[in-house]
Amino acid sequence: MGDVSSWGIRVQGHQLVKWDEWHDRGVALLQRATDRTWGLYHLAARCFKTSLRLRPRLPAAHYHLGYAIASLRENAGDDWRWKARTSFELATLGQTQVAYEGLAWFHVAQDDAHGAYVALTRGMKALCQLDDHESPTSCATSLEFLFRWWDALQQACVFADWERGRRVLEAALKASFLPDQPQDIMSMSQGMRAPISDELRKQVASTYWKLLSRQSQFPSKVAKFSSSLLGPKRRVRVGYVSFNFSPTRNLNGVVNCFPTSADHHSHQDCFAIYGHHHKDSEEDVDRILSETDEFIDLQRVCAIEFSNTSDYHMAIKINEHEVNMVYAATTGGPSIDLFVTDRVATPPDLHAATLSERVLVLPGSHFINNQKDLMPQGFSSPPTRQEFSLPLSGVLLACFNAFFKITPDILDLWLHILLSVPQSFLLFVKYQYHQAARRNILQVVKQKNISSARIIFMNRTASLRDHMRRTSLSDVYLDTRLYNAHTIAVDVLWSGVPIVALPGTSLASRVTARDPHDYVDLTRAWVRARPSAANARAREAFKNLRRDGEIFDGDRFARKLEKGFLIALDAKDAGNVGSNYLVSE
C-alpha cells in the first residue's frame, strides 16, 4: 500500500494535515467498508493511527481504530484481538457511552457475554450516579445502553447482580416517563424481555409506537366496512402481511391457516408481502404461492394506496416483528384492531394490564405450528442415550430455552429438584454465550453443594430430526417463567415429553401454565413414578398428541380463526367496535 503520504487522500483539494481531517476521512471509509472491501478497513485504520499520532489522547479515534481492527480480524495480524481490545480500552478514557458500547461490542463479537457485561458495567459506574439503593439518580446513558447492559447480564446469567440490575433498569424506565424528562426510547421487544411490571411494559410499547407513528404514514381515511362485502358465501378475504421471507418455523406454521380446498374453508386467503425474502427461502415462497389465491409484493406499490383501494377485509401481521426476534406482547398503539390470543395466555383479569388492543379469544391454544409437516413420520429407529452421549441411567431434566430466559428464582427451583431427586441431571444446549452462562450457572450449583457433573451442556444438533430424537430422551422438560418456551415447547410435546411451567402475567410467559406451588412437587412426582405402568401410559398419551392433540391440528385451528374473523367483522358492521370477542368451538 505504500506509506501514508502516497495514498493521495485529500480533503477539499489539499493534503490532509489536521488530526480531525484524518479522523473524519477514516470515519467516511468505515461507512463505505464491507466484508468484501476489507481494504477500506485497512485505509481507515491508517487514518485513525495518523490522527492519533497528531493527537494521542483522542477517544473517538481509539474507538474507531478498534472497530476497524476488529472488522479486519486476521487481516490485521495474528494479534488483532489484543490490538482491537487495547484501542477500545483507550477509548473508554473519554468516558463516553459509545466507547463502552464499542468495548462491549468487541466482547460480543468473541461470544463473550460476560466480558460485554463487565465493559457495560464499567460504563454504568462511570456515567451514572447511584443512590444508596443502587438506583440511578442521574445517568448520562440512554435506555438503549441500559438495556444492552441488562441484556448482557441476562445472556451471561450473572445471577449475583440480577436483582440489582432489575432495580436499576426499572428505576431508569420510571424516570424516563416523568413529564419533565426528555423522552428516551426502549424498543417494544426490549421491554418484552425485561423483568418489569406490566404497566411499564405497556408504557414502553406505547412510547415506541408513538415514535413509529411519527416516522410512518398512516391512512387518513379508512373505508367503512359492511358485511355485505363478504358476498352470499360469506368468504373473508384476508391479507397475511409479512416483512420478509426468511426461513423461520413461525412463517411455516402460518401455512396451516391456508385453505386446502374451497369447499372446506369459509374464507379465501391472500398473502401480501412487504420487504424481501432470504435467498435460502425460495422453497417457502413457492409453497405459499401454491397455497394462496394471490401473491402481492408491496415493495412495488404504495402500501397506503393499496390498503384504501384493495378488496381485503382484514390484514394480519403473521411472523416476526420488524426486529431480530419474535414479538409476543402488546403494540401499545391504537392502530391494531384485534389481538389473537386464548384464555390461558390472556385471562380476563390480565387483559387490561397487559394489552392495549381488544382481543379475539380462541378456544384451546392460539399458538400455531406445522409440526406434522416438519416431522410427518416417527423415528426410523428408537433414539438411545448412548447415541447422544447422555448418562445411561438416571433422570434427565431438560431446559433448552435461551439463557436470557433463566432467572435466579427458577434456577433455584431446578437445583432444589436436583437435590430431592437422586441420580437426576439437568440438560442445557450450548447456545451463543454458553461459556459465560455455564460459568455462572455452575457457580450457583457449587454453592448448593451439587456436583457439576449433574449439569450437562450439550452441543447443538445438526438437524431438526436429531434435535427431536434427543429431546424425546428427556424425562421432564422444565420451563422458564419470565419468558416461556414457544417453538421449543411444541417440539417437546411432539416428542412425547411432559412440560412443567410456571405462569407469569405477560403473554410471553403464559404460553404454558401451571400453578407455581406445584412446580417442584409435580416434577418430583412425575420422575419418581417413571417405572410405573401409569407413567408409561401417560407417556404414551403424550405421544398420541401428535395424532389427536388440538395444538397440532392446523385444520381445526383454521376453522377457529375463520369463525373469529366472521364474529369480529359482523360486530364491526353492527357498530360494536369496542368489544372483545370470544370464539366457541
XYZ file of C-alpha atoms in Angstrom, residues 202-503:
302
model
C -47.227 -1.210 28.137
C -45.692 2.245 28.529
C -42.568 1.111 26.700
C -44.645 -0.279 23.840
C -46.842 2.828 23.687
C -43.845 5.179 23.596
C -42.183 3.162 20.859
C -45.435 3.042 18.878
C -45.687 6.833 19.013
C -42.143 7.084 17.651
C -43.011 4.729 14.784
C -46.188 6.700 14.104
C -44.214 9.936 13.758
C -41.836 8.250 11.325
C -44.512 6.497 9.263
C -47.549 7.332 7.174
C -50.985 6.105 8.137
C -54.144 6.349 6.016
C -56.149 9.454 6.878
C -59.423 7.769 5.927
C -60.431 4.128 6.115
C -63.381 2.845 4.095
C -66.379 1.767 6.185
C -66.799 -1.981 6.295
C -70.080 -3.724 5.580
C -70.816 -7.434 5.991
C -72.497 -7.330 2.597
C -68.992 -7.127 1.117
C -68.449 -10.736 2.163
C -70.845 -11.961 -0.507
C -73.514 -14.644 -0.235
C -70.962 -17.330 0.742
C -69.556 -15.065 3.478
C -65.978 -15.520 2.373
C -63.496 -13.308 4.167
C -60.612 -12.022 2.057
C -57.541 -11.917 4.289
C -54.156 -10.365 3.581
C -51.397 -12.011 5.587
C -48.650 -9.419 5.795
C -45.016 -10.383 6.348
C -41.897 -8.235 6.483
C -39.694 -10.876 4.927
C -39.455 -14.498 3.918
C -36.502 -15.571 5.981
C -36.987 -19.302 6.582
C -38.447 -19.449 10.093
C -40.526 -22.049 11.892
C -43.133 -19.357 12.646
C -43.626 -18.485 8.987
C -44.000 -22.136 8.059
C -46.547 -22.598 10.824
C -48.828 -19.956 9.328
C -49.310 -22.124 6.257
C -51.617 -24.213 8.469
C -54.130 -21.375 8.201
C -54.287 -21.530 4.409
C -57.197 -23.356 2.759
C -56.757 -26.864 1.448
C -59.976 -26.737 -0.601
C -62.520 -24.074 -1.496
C -65.419 -26.078 -0.043
C -63.754 -26.869 3.261
C -62.859 -23.363 4.431
C -65.098 -20.352 4.860
C -62.594 -17.744 3.780
C -60.278 -17.027 0.906
C -56.626 -16.331 1.635
C -54.269 -13.784 0.152
C -50.679 -13.131 1.015
C -49.312 -9.602 0.857
C -45.564 -9.213 1.142
C -43.612 -6.205 2.275
C -39.834 -6.136 2.144
C -37.694 -9.014 0.897
C -37.129 -12.704 1.216
C -33.997 -14.655 2.020
C -32.191 -16.382 -0.846
C -32.468 -19.682 1.024
C -36.254 -19.426 1.352
C -37.335 -19.859 -2.290
C -38.998 -23.141 -1.336
C -41.055 -21.346 1.344
C -42.138 -18.719 -1.178
C -43.125 -21.350 -3.753
C -45.127 -23.243 -1.149
C -47.059 -20.189 -0.033
C -47.700 -19.209 -3.653
C -49.248 -22.612 -4.250
C -51.417 -22.369 -1.105
C -52.784 -18.840 -1.630
C -55.085 -17.224 -4.146
C -52.936 -14.208 -4.800
C -49.416 -13.040 -4.019
C -48.718 -9.305 -3.905
C -45.335 -7.689 -3.375
C -45.961 -4.411 -1.535
C -42.487 -3.192 -2.468
C -43.877 -2.385 -5.887
C -46.940 -0.414 -4.794
C -47.804 2.351 -2.353
C -48.938 0.492 0.766
C -51.361 3.236 1.841
C -52.930 3.492 -1.614
C -53.145 -0.294 -1.759
C -54.897 -0.502 1.618
C -57.514 2.030 0.515
C -58.243 0.507 -2.896
C -57.869 -3.239 -2.334
C -60.780 -5.517 -1.540
C -59.206 -7.081 1.553
C -61.491 -7.381 4.579
C -58.703 -7.972 7.104
C -54.918 -7.649 7.267
C -52.953 -9.881 9.625
C -49.349 -9.456 10.725
C -48.134 -13.018 10.912
C -44.495 -13.530 11.607
C -41.539 -11.815 13.167
C -41.792 -8.273 14.410
C -39.541 -5.910 12.483
C -36.628 -6.758 14.739
C -34.475 -9.827 15.160
C -36.809 -11.732 17.441
C -40.389 -12.841 17.717
C -42.553 -10.275 19.482
C -45.280 -11.637 21.759
C -46.755 -8.617 23.526
C -48.856 -5.503 23.028
C -48.048 -2.891 20.380
C -49.181 -0.157 22.743
C -50.909 1.683 19.905
C -54.472 2.249 18.658
C -53.999 1.090 15.069
C -54.287 -2.658 15.706
C -57.938 -3.674 15.964
C -57.583 -7.158 17.421
C -55.014 -9.296 19.201
C -55.483 -13.054 18.660
C -54.930 -14.972 21.891
C -56.527 -17.619 24.136
C -57.945 -17.910 27.670
C -54.705 -19.124 29.229
C -52.363 -16.633 27.562
C -54.692 -13.699 28.251
C -57.216 -14.370 31.028
C -59.827 -11.613 31.563
C -58.186 -10.317 34.739
C -54.871 -9.710 32.919
C -56.174 -8.286 29.642
C -56.297 -4.622 30.648
C -52.927 -4.815 32.387
C -51.037 -6.454 29.526
C -52.647 -5.416 26.224
C -53.791 -2.127 24.714
C -55.659 -3.964 21.932
C -59.065 -5.627 22.034
C -58.783 -9.423 21.918
C -60.081 -12.245 19.781
C -60.013 -15.185 22.218
C -59.768 -18.606 20.567
C -60.704 -21.875 22.266
C -57.721 -24.082 23.013
C -54.338 -22.598 22.104
C -53.624 -19.591 19.878
C -50.086 -20.864 19.161
C -49.832 -22.304 15.665
C -47.258 -24.702 14.234
C -46.680 -27.047 11.318
C -45.077 -29.882 13.220
C -46.974 -32.506 11.208
C -45.350 -31.235 8.016
C -41.878 -30.913 9.513
C -41.925 -34.356 11.152
C -44.630 -36.382 9.356
C -43.109 -39.734 10.258
C -41.872 -41.126 13.523
C -38.272 -42.132 14.107
C -36.925 -44.930 11.906
C -35.190 -46.345 14.968
C -35.685 -45.589 18.668
C -33.222 -42.936 19.929
C -30.822 -44.004 22.671
C -28.955 -42.094 25.360
C -25.704 -43.593 24.168
C -26.316 -42.101 20.724
C -26.198 -38.587 22.199
C -23.578 -39.232 24.930
C -26.098 -38.840 27.743
C -25.997 -40.638 31.118
C -27.148 -44.209 30.601
C -29.151 -44.207 33.836
C -30.850 -41.587 35.955
C -33.463 -38.887 35.409
C -32.952 -36.349 32.610
C -34.464 -32.934 33.349
C -34.161 -30.613 30.358
C -34.396 -26.916 29.569
C -33.435 -25.914 26.046
C -34.567 -22.282 26.393
C -32.178 -19.433 25.595
C -30.028 -18.423 28.568
C -31.561 -14.940 28.871
C -34.815 -16.607 29.967
C -33.244 -18.206 33.050
C -33.847 -16.237 36.249
C -32.326 -16.779 39.716
C -35.611 -17.979 41.214
C -36.230 -20.589 38.515
C -32.644 -21.876 38.719
C -33.087 -22.199 42.479
C -36.186 -24.368 41.923
C -34.316 -26.568 39.458
C -31.464 -27.128 41.892
C -33.962 -27.895 44.647
C -35.381 -30.619 42.408
C -31.890 -31.998 41.731
C -31.241 -32.201 45.465
C -34.505 -34.034 46.105
C -34.246 -36.469 43.164
C -31.142 -38.694 43.341
C -29.351 -39.519 40.095
C -31.005 -36.645 38.245
C -29.302 -34.454 35.645
C -30.113 -31.016 34.213
C -29.606 -30.594 30.452
C -28.876 -27.339 28.594
C -27.933 -26.600 24.980
C -24.772 -24.695 24.082
C -26.376 -21.640 22.545
C -24.475 -18.427 21.898
C -22.648 -17.109 25.009
C -22.826 -20.544 26.632
C -19.318 -20.189 28.096
C -20.338 -17.279 30.340
C -23.715 -18.816 31.182
C -22.085 -22.136 32.064
C -19.552 -20.484 34.353
C -22.168 -18.540 36.293
C -24.674 -21.397 36.478
C -22.003 -23.759 37.811
C -21.014 -21.155 40.381
C -24.536 -21.288 41.835
C -24.511 -25.089 41.578
C -21.305 -25.219 43.639
C -22.881 -23.012 46.320
C -25.674 -25.616 46.632
C -23.106 -28.436 47.051
C -24.295 -30.143 43.869
C -21.790 -31.921 41.636
C -21.105 -30.042 38.394
C -21.220 -33.435 36.626
C -25.012 -33.327 37.037
C -25.227 -30.181 34.857
C -24.769 -31.107 31.195
C -24.283 -28.607 28.364
C -24.941 -30.341 25.030
C -23.829 -29.299 21.562
C -26.476 -28.116 19.132
C -27.699 -30.858 16.821
C -27.031 -30.859 13.099
C -30.689 -31.290 12.117
C -34.224 -30.852 13.406
C -34.701 -34.632 13.350
C -31.702 -35.156 15.623
C -32.970 -32.387 17.898
C -36.325 -34.156 18.193
C -34.697 -37.542 18.769
C -32.566 -36.163 21.588
C -35.459 -34.214 23.083
C -37.557 -37.388 23.304
C -34.983 -38.879 25.679
C -35.787 -36.302 28.378
C -37.987 -37.361 31.274
C -39.396 -33.901 32.054
C -38.976 -30.507 30.426
C -38.647 -27.655 32.956
C -39.829 -24.345 31.512
C -38.764 -20.824 32.497
C -41.125 -18.229 33.932
C -40.056 -14.787 32.648
C -40.363 -15.980 29.068
C -41.826 -19.422 28.353
C -40.678 -21.824 25.683
C -42.669 -21.299 22.500
C -41.423 -23.230 19.452
C -39.291 -25.426 21.724
C -42.405 -26.266 23.770
C -44.088 -27.556 20.613
C -41.006 -29.679 19.870
C -41.088 -31.093 23.399
C -44.784 -32.012 23.246
C -44.352 -33.536 19.781
C -41.518 -35.650 21.234
C -43.870 -37.016 23.888
C -42.226 -35.282 26.845
C -44.290 -33.539 29.572
C -43.636 -29.851 30.353
C -43.796 -28.284 33.806
C -44.112 -24.495 33.661
C -44.728 -21.501 35.885
C -47.120 -18.816 34.612
